[in-house]
Amino acid sequence: MTNALEIYQLLPKTNCKECGKASCMAFAAALLSREVTVDDCPPLKEDKFKENYEKLSGMIKPAGEASESGMIVHEDKCIGCGNCVVACPVNVAEDPHGAGSGKAPTSENVILRVEDGVVRLSNVNQCRRFGKNKIMCNGCIVTCPTKAIEFV
Ligand code: SF4
Ligand code: SF4
Ligand code: SF4
């Protein structure tokens, strides 16, 4: 995953405030927490920033899907231990003999899985923290030794 400084480096750095933020750095932080999208910076759509726009869109995209539920995995902190994978009640319910018991997933319906040493998210709309019947599930967060998962 990325950090605010990396994002900032790709912004126009003019602090023009067109995005409604006080500075490009503030926008970078807001982008990281998914409060805004890349498209909320109008100057970034100018031709001269085309490459930066594309880079930023690529950086933000992986967690973009998760942002609808507010869940973010900081891949740079994930060590692929799989604690969260077995702790997630949705994983256990959907795939009790695969991901839910620490083995390779046998179902497409799991939320968390480890791929190439890093945890990947899917089906985030099934996360128990979200939706009208949400509960304050924190199985994945409390079992993560590196604090790689957060909700924003
Ligand atoms: S609109 Fe873009 S260039 Fe202007 S302050 Fe916001 S992030 Fe910076
Ligand atoms: S909050 Fe609960 S349901 Fe959602 S991903 Fe984490 S452990 Fe699974
Ligand atoms: S518990 Fe944390 S470090 Fe381990 S796989 Fe999950 S996100 Fe990665």
mmCIF file with all atom_site columns, C-alpha atoms and ligand atoms in Angstrom:
data_model
loop_
_atom_site.group_PDB
_atom_site.id
_atom_site.type_symbol
_atom_site.label_atom_id
_atom_site.label_alt_id
_atom_site.label_comp_id
_atom_site.label_asym_id
_atom_site.label_entity_id
_atom_site.label_seq_id
_atom_site.pdbx_PDB_ins_code
_atom_site.Cartn_x
_atom_site.Cartn_y
_atom_site.Cartn_z
_atom_site.occupancy
_atom_site.B_iso_or_equiv
_atom_site.pdbx_formal_charge
_atom_site.auth_seq_id
_atom_site.auth_comp_id
_atom_site.auth_asym_id
_atom_site.auth_atom_id
_atom_site.pdbx_PDB_model_num
ATOM   1   C  CA  . MET A 1 1   ? 0.000   0.000   0.000   1.00 0.00 ? 1   MET A CA  1
ATOM   2   C  CA  . THR A 1 2   ? 0.906   3.561   -0.368  1.00 0.00 ? 2   THR A CA  1
ATOM   3   C  CA  . ASN A 1 3   ? 1.268   6.463   2.020   1.00 0.00 ? 3   ASN A CA  1
ATOM   4   C  CA  . ALA A 1 4   ? 0.235   10.112  1.956   1.00 0.00 ? 4   ALA A CA  1
ATOM   5   C  CA  . LEU A 1 5   ? 3.692   11.370  1.014   1.00 0.00 ? 5   LEU A CA  1
ATOM   6   C  CA  . GLU A 1 6   ? 3.862   9.104   -2.026  1.00 0.00 ? 6   GLU A CA  1
ATOM   7   C  CA  . ILE A 1 7   ? 0.455   10.376  -3.093  1.00 0.00 ? 7   ILE A CA  1
ATOM   8   C  CA  . TYR A 1 8   ? 1.492   13.966  -2.480  1.00 0.00 ? 8   TYR A CA  1
ATOM   9   C  CA  . GLN A 1 9   ? 4.504   13.573  -4.766  1.00 0.00 ? 9   GLN A CA  1
ATOM   10  C  CA  . LEU A 1 10  ? 2.163   12.820  -7.656  1.00 0.00 ? 10  LEU A CA  1
ATOM   11  C  CA  . LEU A 1 11  ? -0.204  15.739  -7.034  1.00 0.00 ? 11  LEU A CA  1
ATOM   12  C  CA  . PRO A 1 12  ? 0.248   19.148  -8.732  1.00 0.00 ? 12  PRO A CA  1
ATOM   13  C  CA  . LYS A 1 13  ? 1.605   20.545  -5.421  1.00 0.00 ? 13  LYS A CA  1
ATOM   14  C  CA  . THR A 1 14  ? 0.199   24.001  -6.092  1.00 0.00 ? 14  THR A CA  1
ATOM   15  C  CA  . ASN A 1 15  ? -2.124  24.120  -3.083  1.00 0.00 ? 15  ASN A CA  1
ATOM   16  C  CA  . CYS A 1 16  ? -4.749  25.730  -5.300  1.00 0.00 ? 16  CYS A CA  1
ATOM   17  C  CA  . LYS A 1 17  ? -7.592  24.469  -3.047  1.00 0.00 ? 17  LYS A CA  1
ATOM   18  C  CA  . GLU A 1 18  ? -9.878  23.641  -5.987  1.00 0.00 ? 18  GLU A CA  1
ATOM   19  C  CA  . CYS A 1 19  ? -10.456 20.272  -4.354  1.00 0.00 ? 19  CYS A CA  1
ATOM   20  C  CA  . GLY A 1 20  ? -11.863 21.965  -1.269  1.00 0.00 ? 20  GLY A CA  1
ATOM   21  C  CA  . LYS A 1 21  ? -8.868  20.997  0.837   1.00 0.00 ? 21  LYS A CA  1
ATOM   22  C  CA  . ALA A 1 22  ? -6.420  23.425  2.383   1.00 0.00 ? 22  ALA A CA  1
ATOM   23  C  CA  . SER A 1 23  ? -3.430  21.970  0.575   1.00 0.00 ? 23  SER A CA  1
ATOM   24  C  CA  . CYS A 1 24  ? -2.285  19.173  -1.683  1.00 0.00 ? 24  CYS A CA  1
ATOM   25  C  CA  . MET A 1 25  ? -0.963  17.367  1.381   1.00 0.00 ? 25  MET A CA  1
ATOM   26  C  CA  . ALA A 1 26  ? -4.400  17.544  2.994   1.00 0.00 ? 26  ALA A CA  1
ATOM   27  C  CA  . PHE A 1 27  ? -5.870  16.194  -0.220  1.00 0.00 ? 27  PHE A CA  1
ATOM   28  C  CA  . ALA A 1 28  ? -3.313  13.365  -0.189  1.00 0.00 ? 28  ALA A CA  1
ATOM   29  C  CA  . ALA A 1 29  ? -4.378  12.372  3.316   1.00 0.00 ? 29  ALA A CA  1
ATOM   30  C  CA  . ALA A 1 30  ? -8.036  12.554  2.321   1.00 0.00 ? 30  ALA A CA  1
ATOM   31  C  CA  . LEU A 1 31  ? -7.329  10.405  -0.716  1.00 0.00 ? 31  LEU A CA  1
ATOM   32  C  CA  . LEU A 1 32  ? -5.605  7.846   1.432   1.00 0.00 ? 32  LEU A CA  1
ATOM   33  C  CA  . SER A 1 33  ? -8.605  7.606   3.731   1.00 0.00 ? 33  SER A CA  1
ATOM   34  C  CA  . ARG A 1 34  ? -10.958 7.479   0.724   1.00 0.00 ? 34  ARG A CA  1
ATOM   35  C  CA  . GLU A 1 35  ? -12.722 10.647  1.752   1.00 0.00 ? 35  GLU A CA  1
ATOM   36  C  CA  . VAL A 1 36  ? -12.129 11.948  -1.775  1.00 0.00 ? 36  VAL A CA  1
ATOM   37  C  CA  . THR A 1 37  ? -11.277 10.380  -5.127  1.00 0.00 ? 37  THR A CA  1
ATOM   38  C  CA  . VAL A 1 38  ? -8.498  11.152  -7.585  1.00 0.00 ? 38  VAL A CA  1
ATOM   39  C  CA  . ASP A 1 39  ? -11.066 12.909  -9.771  1.00 0.00 ? 39  ASP A CA  1
ATOM   40  C  CA  . ASP A 1 40  ? -11.716 15.496  -7.054  1.00 0.00 ? 40  ASP A CA  1
ATOM   41  C  CA  . CYS A 1 41  ? -8.491  17.300  -8.004  1.00 0.00 ? 41  CYS A CA  1
ATOM   42  C  CA  . PRO A 1 42  ? -9.375  19.198  -11.221 1.00 0.00 ? 42  PRO A CA  1
ATOM   43  C  CA  . PRO A 1 43  ? -5.802  20.221  -12.143 1.00 0.00 ? 43  PRO A CA  1
ATOM   44  C  CA  . LEU A 1 44  ? -4.814  16.572  -12.154 1.00 0.00 ? 44  LEU A CA  1
ATOM   45  C  CA  . LYS A 1 45  ? -6.955  16.112  -15.221 1.00 0.00 ? 45  LYS A CA  1
ATOM   46  C  CA  . GLU A 1 46  ? -4.842  18.508  -17.260 1.00 0.00 ? 46  GLU A CA  1
ATOM   47  C  CA  . ASP A 1 47  ? -2.708  16.926  -19.972 1.00 0.00 ? 47  ASP A CA  1
ATOM   48  C  CA  . LYS A 1 48  ? 0.564   17.628  -18.225 1.00 0.00 ? 48  LYS A CA  1
ATOM   49  C  CA  . PHE A 1 49  ? -0.488  15.519  -15.258 1.00 0.00 ? 49  PHE A CA  1
ATOM   50  C  CA  . LYS A 1 50  ? -1.897  12.656  -17.292 1.00 0.00 ? 50  LYS A CA  1
ATOM   51  C  CA  . GLU A 1 51  ? 0.832   10.253  -16.214 1.00 0.00 ? 51  GLU A CA  1
ATOM   52  C  CA  . ASN A 1 52  ? 0.461   11.201  -12.556 1.00 0.00 ? 52  ASN A CA  1
ATOM   53  C  CA  . TYR A 1 53  ? -3.308  10.852  -12.777 1.00 0.00 ? 53  TYR A CA  1
ATOM   54  C  CA  . GLU A 1 54  ? -2.938  7.333   -14.106 1.00 0.00 ? 54  GLU A CA  1
ATOM   55  C  CA  . LYS A 1 55  ? -0.345  6.378   -11.511 1.00 0.00 ? 55  LYS A CA  1
ATOM   56  C  CA  . LEU A 1 56  ? -2.518  7.689   -8.705  1.00 0.00 ? 56  LEU A CA  1
ATOM   57  C  CA  . SER A 1 57  ? -5.596  5.934   -10.020 1.00 0.00 ? 57  SER A CA  1
ATOM   58  C  CA  . GLY A 1 58  ? -3.613  2.700   -10.052 1.00 0.00 ? 58  GLY A CA  1
ATOM   59  C  CA  . MET A 1 59  ? -2.326  3.240   -6.516  1.00 0.00 ? 59  MET A CA  1
ATOM   60  C  CA  . ILE A 1 60  ? -5.691  4.014   -5.037  1.00 0.00 ? 60  ILE A CA  1
ATOM   61  C  CA  . LYS A 1 61  ? -7.698  1.466   -6.971  1.00 0.00 ? 61  LYS A CA  1
ATOM   62  C  CA  . PRO A 1 62  ? -6.867  -1.732  -5.041  1.00 0.00 ? 62  PRO A CA  1
ATOM   63  C  CA  . ALA A 1 63  ? -8.326  -0.366  -1.859  1.00 0.00 ? 63  ALA A CA  1
ATOM   64  C  CA  . GLY A 1 64  ? -10.984 1.578   -3.713  1.00 0.00 ? 64  GLY A CA  1
ATOM   65  C  CA  . GLU A 1 65  ? -13.209 -1.444  -3.791  1.00 0.00 ? 65  GLU A CA  1
ATOM   66  C  CA  . ALA A 1 66  ? -12.796 -1.857  -0.079  1.00 0.00 ? 66  ALA A CA  1
ATOM   67  C  CA  . SER A 1 67  ? -13.500 1.779   0.568   1.00 0.00 ? 67  SER A CA  1
ATOM   68  C  CA  . GLU A 1 68  ? -17.204 1.249   0.007   1.00 0.00 ? 68  GLU A CA  1
ATOM   69  C  CA  . SER A 1 69  ? -17.179 -0.678  3.239   1.00 0.00 ? 69  SER A CA  1
ATOM   70  C  CA  . GLY A 1 70  ? -14.469 1.476   4.771   1.00 0.00 ? 70  GLY A CA  1
ATOM   71  C  CA  . MET A 1 71  ? -12.024 -1.382  5.120   1.00 0.00 ? 71  MET A CA  1
ATOM   72  C  CA  . ILE A 1 72  ? -8.446  -0.875  4.062   1.00 0.00 ? 72  ILE A CA  1
ATOM   73  C  CA  . VAL A 1 73  ? -5.568  -3.320  4.062   1.00 0.00 ? 73  VAL A CA  1
ATOM   74  C  CA  . HIS A 1 74  ? -2.164  -1.701  4.133   1.00 0.00 ? 74  HIS A CA  1
ATOM   75  C  CA  . GLU A 1 75  ? -0.332  -4.216  2.015   1.00 0.00 ? 75  GLU A CA  1
ATOM   76  C  CA  . ASP A 1 76  ? 3.049   -2.810  2.942   1.00 0.00 ? 76  ASP A CA  1
ATOM   77  C  CA  . LYS A 1 77  ? 2.388   -3.855  6.540   1.00 0.00 ? 77  LYS A CA  1
ATOM   78  C  CA  . CYS A 1 78  ? 0.902   -7.268  5.782   1.00 0.00 ? 78  CYS A CA  1
ATOM   79  C  CA  . ILE A 1 79  ? 3.251   -10.184 6.404   1.00 0.00 ? 79  ILE A CA  1
ATOM   80  C  CA  . GLY A 1 80  ? 0.828   -12.760 5.019   1.00 0.00 ? 80  GLY A CA  1
ATOM   81  C  CA  . CYS A 1 81  ? 0.476   -14.617 8.316   1.00 0.00 ? 81  CYS A CA  1
ATOM   82  C  CA  . GLY A 1 82  ? -3.155  -15.458 7.589   1.00 0.00 ? 82  GLY A CA  1
ATOM   83  C  CA  . ASN A 1 83  ? -4.433  -14.729 11.116  1.00 0.00 ? 83  ASN A CA  1
ATOM   84  C  CA  . CYS A 1 84  ? -7.180  -12.519 9.765   1.00 0.00 ? 84  CYS A CA  1
ATOM   85  C  CA  . VAL A 1 85  ? -8.169  -15.111 7.181   1.00 0.00 ? 85  VAL A CA  1
ATOM   86  C  CA  . VAL A 1 86  ? -9.041  -17.718 9.791   1.00 0.00 ? 86  VAL A CA  1
ATOM   87  C  CA  . ALA A 1 87  ? -10.460 -15.200 12.256  1.00 0.00 ? 87  ALA A CA  1
ATOM   88  C  CA  . CYS A 1 88  ? -13.055 -13.777 9.895   1.00 0.00 ? 88  CYS A CA  1
ATOM   89  C  CA  . PRO A 1 89  ? -16.470 -15.299 10.675  1.00 0.00 ? 89  PRO A CA  1
ATOM   90  C  CA  . VAL A 1 90  ? -17.575 -14.848 7.077   1.00 0.00 ? 90  VAL A CA  1
ATOM   91  C  CA  . ASN A 1 91  ? -14.581 -16.862 5.894   1.00 0.00 ? 91  ASN A CA  1
ATOM   92  C  CA  . VAL A 1 92  ? -15.406 -19.537 8.456   1.00 0.00 ? 92  VAL A CA  1
ATOM   93  C  CA  . ALA A 1 93  ? -19.080 -19.632 7.463   1.00 0.00 ? 93  ALA A CA  1
ATOM   94  C  CA  . GLU A 1 94  ? -18.457 -19.587 3.727   1.00 0.00 ? 94  GLU A CA  1
ATOM   95  C  CA  . ASP A 1 95  ? -15.451 -21.862 3.592   1.00 0.00 ? 95  ASP A CA  1
ATOM   96  C  CA  . PRO A 1 96  ? -15.123 -23.834 6.847   1.00 0.00 ? 96  PRO A CA  1
ATOM   97  C  CA  . HIS A 1 97  ? -12.761 -26.456 5.474   1.00 0.00 ? 97  HIS A CA  1
ATOM   98  C  CA  . GLY A 1 98  ? -10.689 -24.092 3.310   1.00 0.00 ? 98  GLY A CA  1
ATOM   99  C  CA  . ALA A 1 99  ? -9.850  -20.504 4.255   1.00 0.00 ? 99  ALA A CA  1
ATOM   100 C  CA  . GLY A 1 100 ? -11.779 -20.842 7.510   1.00 0.00 ? 100 GLY A CA  1
ATOM   101 C  CA  . SER A 1 101 ? -9.442  -23.551 8.739   1.00 0.00 ? 101 SER A CA  1
ATOM   102 C  CA  . GLY A 1 102 ? -6.189  -22.065 7.515   1.00 0.00 ? 102 GLY A CA  1
ATOM   103 C  CA  . LYS A 1 103 ? -6.024  -23.945 4.235   1.00 0.00 ? 103 LYS A CA  1
ATOM   104 C  CA  . ALA A 1 104 ? -6.245  -22.698 0.679   1.00 0.00 ? 104 ALA A CA  1
ATOM   105 C  CA  . PRO A 1 105 ? -9.650  -21.168 -0.048  1.00 0.00 ? 105 PRO A CA  1
ATOM   106 C  CA  . THR A 1 106 ? -12.123 -23.468 -1.743  1.00 0.00 ? 106 THR A CA  1
ATOM   107 C  CA  . SER A 1 107 ? -14.840 -20.862 -2.138  1.00 0.00 ? 107 SER A CA  1
ATOM   108 C  CA  . GLU A 1 108 ? -15.061 -17.596 -4.030  1.00 0.00 ? 108 GLU A CA  1
ATOM   109 C  CA  . ASN A 1 109 ? -17.208 -16.152 -1.249  1.00 0.00 ? 109 ASN A CA  1
ATOM   110 C  CA  . VAL A 1 110 ? -14.465 -15.472 1.283   1.00 0.00 ? 110 VAL A CA  1
ATOM   111 C  CA  . ILE A 1 111 ? -13.580 -11.893 2.226   1.00 0.00 ? 111 ILE A CA  1
ATOM   112 C  CA  . LEU A 1 112 ? -9.921  -12.359 3.104   1.00 0.00 ? 112 LEU A CA  1
ATOM   113 C  CA  . ARG A 1 113 ? -7.365  -14.621 1.467   1.00 0.00 ? 113 ARG A CA  1
ATOM   114 C  CA  . VAL A 1 114 ? -3.569  -14.599 1.259   1.00 0.00 ? 114 VAL A CA  1
ATOM   115 C  CA  . GLU A 1 115 ? -2.135  -14.445 -2.236  1.00 0.00 ? 115 GLU A CA  1
ATOM   116 C  CA  . ASP A 1 116 ? 1.544   -14.000 -3.021  1.00 0.00 ? 116 ASP A CA  1
ATOM   117 C  CA  . GLY A 1 117 ? 2.254   -13.391 0.636   1.00 0.00 ? 117 GLY A CA  1
ATOM   118 C  CA  . VAL A 1 118 ? -0.212  -10.545 1.003   1.00 0.00 ? 118 VAL A CA  1
ATOM   119 C  CA  . VAL A 1 119 ? -3.802  -10.529 2.102   1.00 0.00 ? 119 VAL A CA  1
ATOM   120 C  CA  . ARG A 1 120 ? -6.379  -9.721  -0.591  1.00 0.00 ? 120 ARG A CA  1
ATOM   121 C  CA  . LEU A 1 121 ? -9.922  -8.538  -0.107  1.00 0.00 ? 121 LEU A CA  1
ATOM   122 C  CA  . SER A 1 122 ? -13.006 -9.577  -1.990  1.00 0.00 ? 122 SER A CA  1
ATOM   123 C  CA  . ASN A 1 123 ? -16.732 -9.601  -1.249  1.00 0.00 ? 123 ASN A CA  1
ATOM   124 C  CA  . VAL A 1 124 ? -16.228 -6.706  1.147   1.00 0.00 ? 124 VAL A CA  1
ATOM   125 C  CA  . ASN A 1 125 ? -19.943 -6.019  1.099   1.00 0.00 ? 125 ASN A CA  1
ATOM   126 C  CA  . GLN A 1 126 ? -20.313 -9.216  3.119   1.00 0.00 ? 126 GLN A CA  1
ATOM   127 C  CA  . CYS A 1 127 ? -18.186 -7.872  5.958   1.00 0.00 ? 127 CYS A CA  1
ATOM   128 C  CA  . ARG A 1 128 ? -20.213 -7.950  9.163   1.00 0.00 ? 128 ARG A CA  1
ATOM   129 C  CA  . ARG A 1 129 ? -19.356 -4.391  10.053  1.00 0.00 ? 129 ARG A CA  1
ATOM   130 C  CA  . PHE A 1 130 ? -21.437 -3.065  7.197   1.00 0.00 ? 130 PHE A CA  1
ATOM   131 C  CA  . GLY A 1 131 ? -24.972 -3.121  5.944   1.00 0.00 ? 131 GLY A CA  1
ATOM   132 C  CA  . LYS A 1 132 ? -28.145 -2.566  7.886   1.00 0.00 ? 132 LYS A CA  1
ATOM   133 C  CA  . ASN A 1 133 ? -27.547 -5.440  10.323  1.00 0.00 ? 133 ASN A CA  1
ATOM   134 C  CA  . LYS A 1 134 ? -23.953 -4.585  11.022  1.00 0.00 ? 134 LYS A CA  1
ATOM   135 C  CA  . ILE A 1 135 ? -22.170 -5.625  14.174  1.00 0.00 ? 135 ILE A CA  1
ATOM   136 C  CA  . MET A 1 136 ? -18.850 -4.334  15.416  1.00 0.00 ? 136 MET A CA  1
ATOM   137 C  CA  . CYS A 1 137 ? -16.938 -7.366  14.227  1.00 0.00 ? 137 CYS A CA  1
ATOM   138 C  CA  . ASN A 1 138 ? -13.216 -6.907  14.664  1.00 0.00 ? 138 ASN A CA  1
ATOM   139 C  CA  . GLY A 1 139 ? -11.873 -10.421 14.152  1.00 0.00 ? 139 GLY A CA  1
ATOM   140 C  CA  . CYS A 1 140 ? -9.507  -9.439  11.403  1.00 0.00 ? 140 CYS A CA  1
ATOM   141 C  CA  . ILE A 1 141 ? -8.244  -6.285  13.049  1.00 0.00 ? 141 ILE A CA  1
ATOM   142 C  CA  . VAL A 1 142 ? -7.460  -7.670  16.491  1.00 0.00 ? 142 VAL A CA  1
ATOM   143 C  CA  . THR A 1 143 ? -5.696  -10.743 15.165  1.00 0.00 ? 143 THR A CA  1
ATOM   144 C  CA  . CYS A 1 144 ? -3.407  -8.821  12.843  1.00 0.00 ? 144 CYS A CA  1
ATOM   145 C  CA  . PRO A 1 145 ? 0.045   -8.578  14.448  1.00 0.00 ? 145 PRO A CA  1
ATOM   146 C  CA  . THR A 1 146 ? 1.162   -5.707  12.244  1.00 0.00 ? 146 THR A CA  1
ATOM   147 C  CA  . LYS A 1 147 ? -1.939  -3.500  12.317  1.00 0.00 ? 147 LYS A CA  1
ATOM   148 C  CA  . ALA A 1 148 ? -2.273  -3.879  8.567   1.00 0.00 ? 148 ALA A CA  1
ATOM   149 C  CA  . ILE A 1 149 ? -6.065  -3.660  8.600   1.00 0.00 ? 149 ILE A CA  1
ATOM   150 C  CA  . GLU A 1 150 ? -8.068  -0.606  9.477   1.00 0.00 ? 150 GLU A CA  1
ATOM   151 C  CA  . PHE A 1 151 ? -11.504 0.805   9.006   1.00 0.00 ? 151 PHE A CA  1
ATOM   152 C  CA  . VAL A 1 152 ? -11.865 4.410   7.980   1.00 0.00 ? 152 VAL A CA  1
HETATM 153 S  S1  . SF4 B 2 .   ? -7.093  20.654  -6.329  1.00 0.00 ? 1   SF4 B S1  1
HETATM 154 FE FE1 . SF4 B 2 .   ? -5.312  19.348  -6.617  1.00 0.00 ? 1   SF4 B FE1 1
HETATM 155 S  S2  . SF4 B 2 .   ? -3.662  20.802  -6.930  1.00 0.00 ? 1   SF4 B S2  1
HETATM 156 FE FE2 . SF4 B 2 .   ? -5.307  21.928  -5.997  1.00 0.00 ? 1   SF4 B FE2 1
HETATM 157 S  S3  . SF4 B 2 .   ? -4.937  21.792  -3.749  1.00 0.00 ? 1   SF4 B S3  1
HETATM 158 FE FE3 . SF4 B 2 .   ? -6.294  20.140  -4.310  1.00 0.00 ? 1   SF4 B FE3 1
HETATM 159 S  S4  . SF4 B 2 .   ? -4.899  18.458  -4.622  1.00 0.00 ? 1   SF4 B S4  1
HETATM 160 FE FE4 . SF4 B 2 .   ? -3.665  20.277  -4.772  1.00 0.00 ? 1   SF4 B FE4 1
HETATM 161 S  S1  . SF4 B 2 .   ? -14.609 -7.139  10.269  1.00 0.00 ? 2   SF4 B S1  1
HETATM 162 FE FE1 . SF4 B 2 .   ? -15.234 -9.244  10.673  1.00 0.00 ? 2   SF4 B FE1 1
HETATM 163 S  S2  . SF4 B 2 .   ? -16.457 -9.874  8.922   1.00 0.00 ? 2   SF4 B S2  1
HETATM 164 FE FE2 . SF4 B 2 .   ? -15.328 -8.035  8.324   1.00 0.00 ? 2   SF4 B FE2 1
HETATM 165 S  S3  . SF4 B 2 .   ? -13.504 -8.818  7.331   1.00 0.00 ? 2   SF4 B S3  1
HETATM 166 FE FE3 . SF4 B 2 .   ? -13.001 -8.443  9.486   1.00 0.00 ? 2   SF4 B FE3 1
HETATM 167 S  S4  . SF4 B 2 .   ? -13.342 -10.381 10.546  1.00 0.00 ? 2   SF4 B S4  1
HETATM 168 FE FE4 . SF4 B 2 .   ? -14.353 -10.506 8.530   1.00 0.00 ? 2   SF4 B FE4 1
HETATM 169 S  S1  . SF4 B 2 .   ? -3.421  -10.730 10.009  1.00 0.00 ? 3   SF4 B S1  1
HETATM 170 FE FE1 . SF4 B 2 .   ? -2.498  -8.860  9.204   1.00 0.00 ? 3   SF4 B FE1 1
HETATM 171 S  S2  . SF4 B 2 .   ? -0.429  -9.451  8.602   1.00 0.00 ? 3   SF4 B S2  1
HETATM 172 FE FE2 . SF4 B 2 .   ? -1.617  -11.331 8.833   1.00 0.00 ? 3   SF4 B FE2 1
HETATM 173 S  S3  . SF4 B 2 .   ? -2.420  -11.746 6.768   1.00 0.00 ? 3   SF4 B S3  1
HETATM 174 FE FE3 . SF4 B 2 .   ? -3.971  -10.566 7.842   1.00 0.00 ? 3   SF4 B FE3 1
HETATM 175 S  S4  . SF4 B 2 .   ? -3.551  -8.422  7.281   1.00 0.00 ? 3   SF4 B S4  1
HETATM 176 FE FE4 . SF4 B 2 .   ? -1.729  -9.619  6.789   1.00 0.00 ? 3   SF4 B FE4 1
#
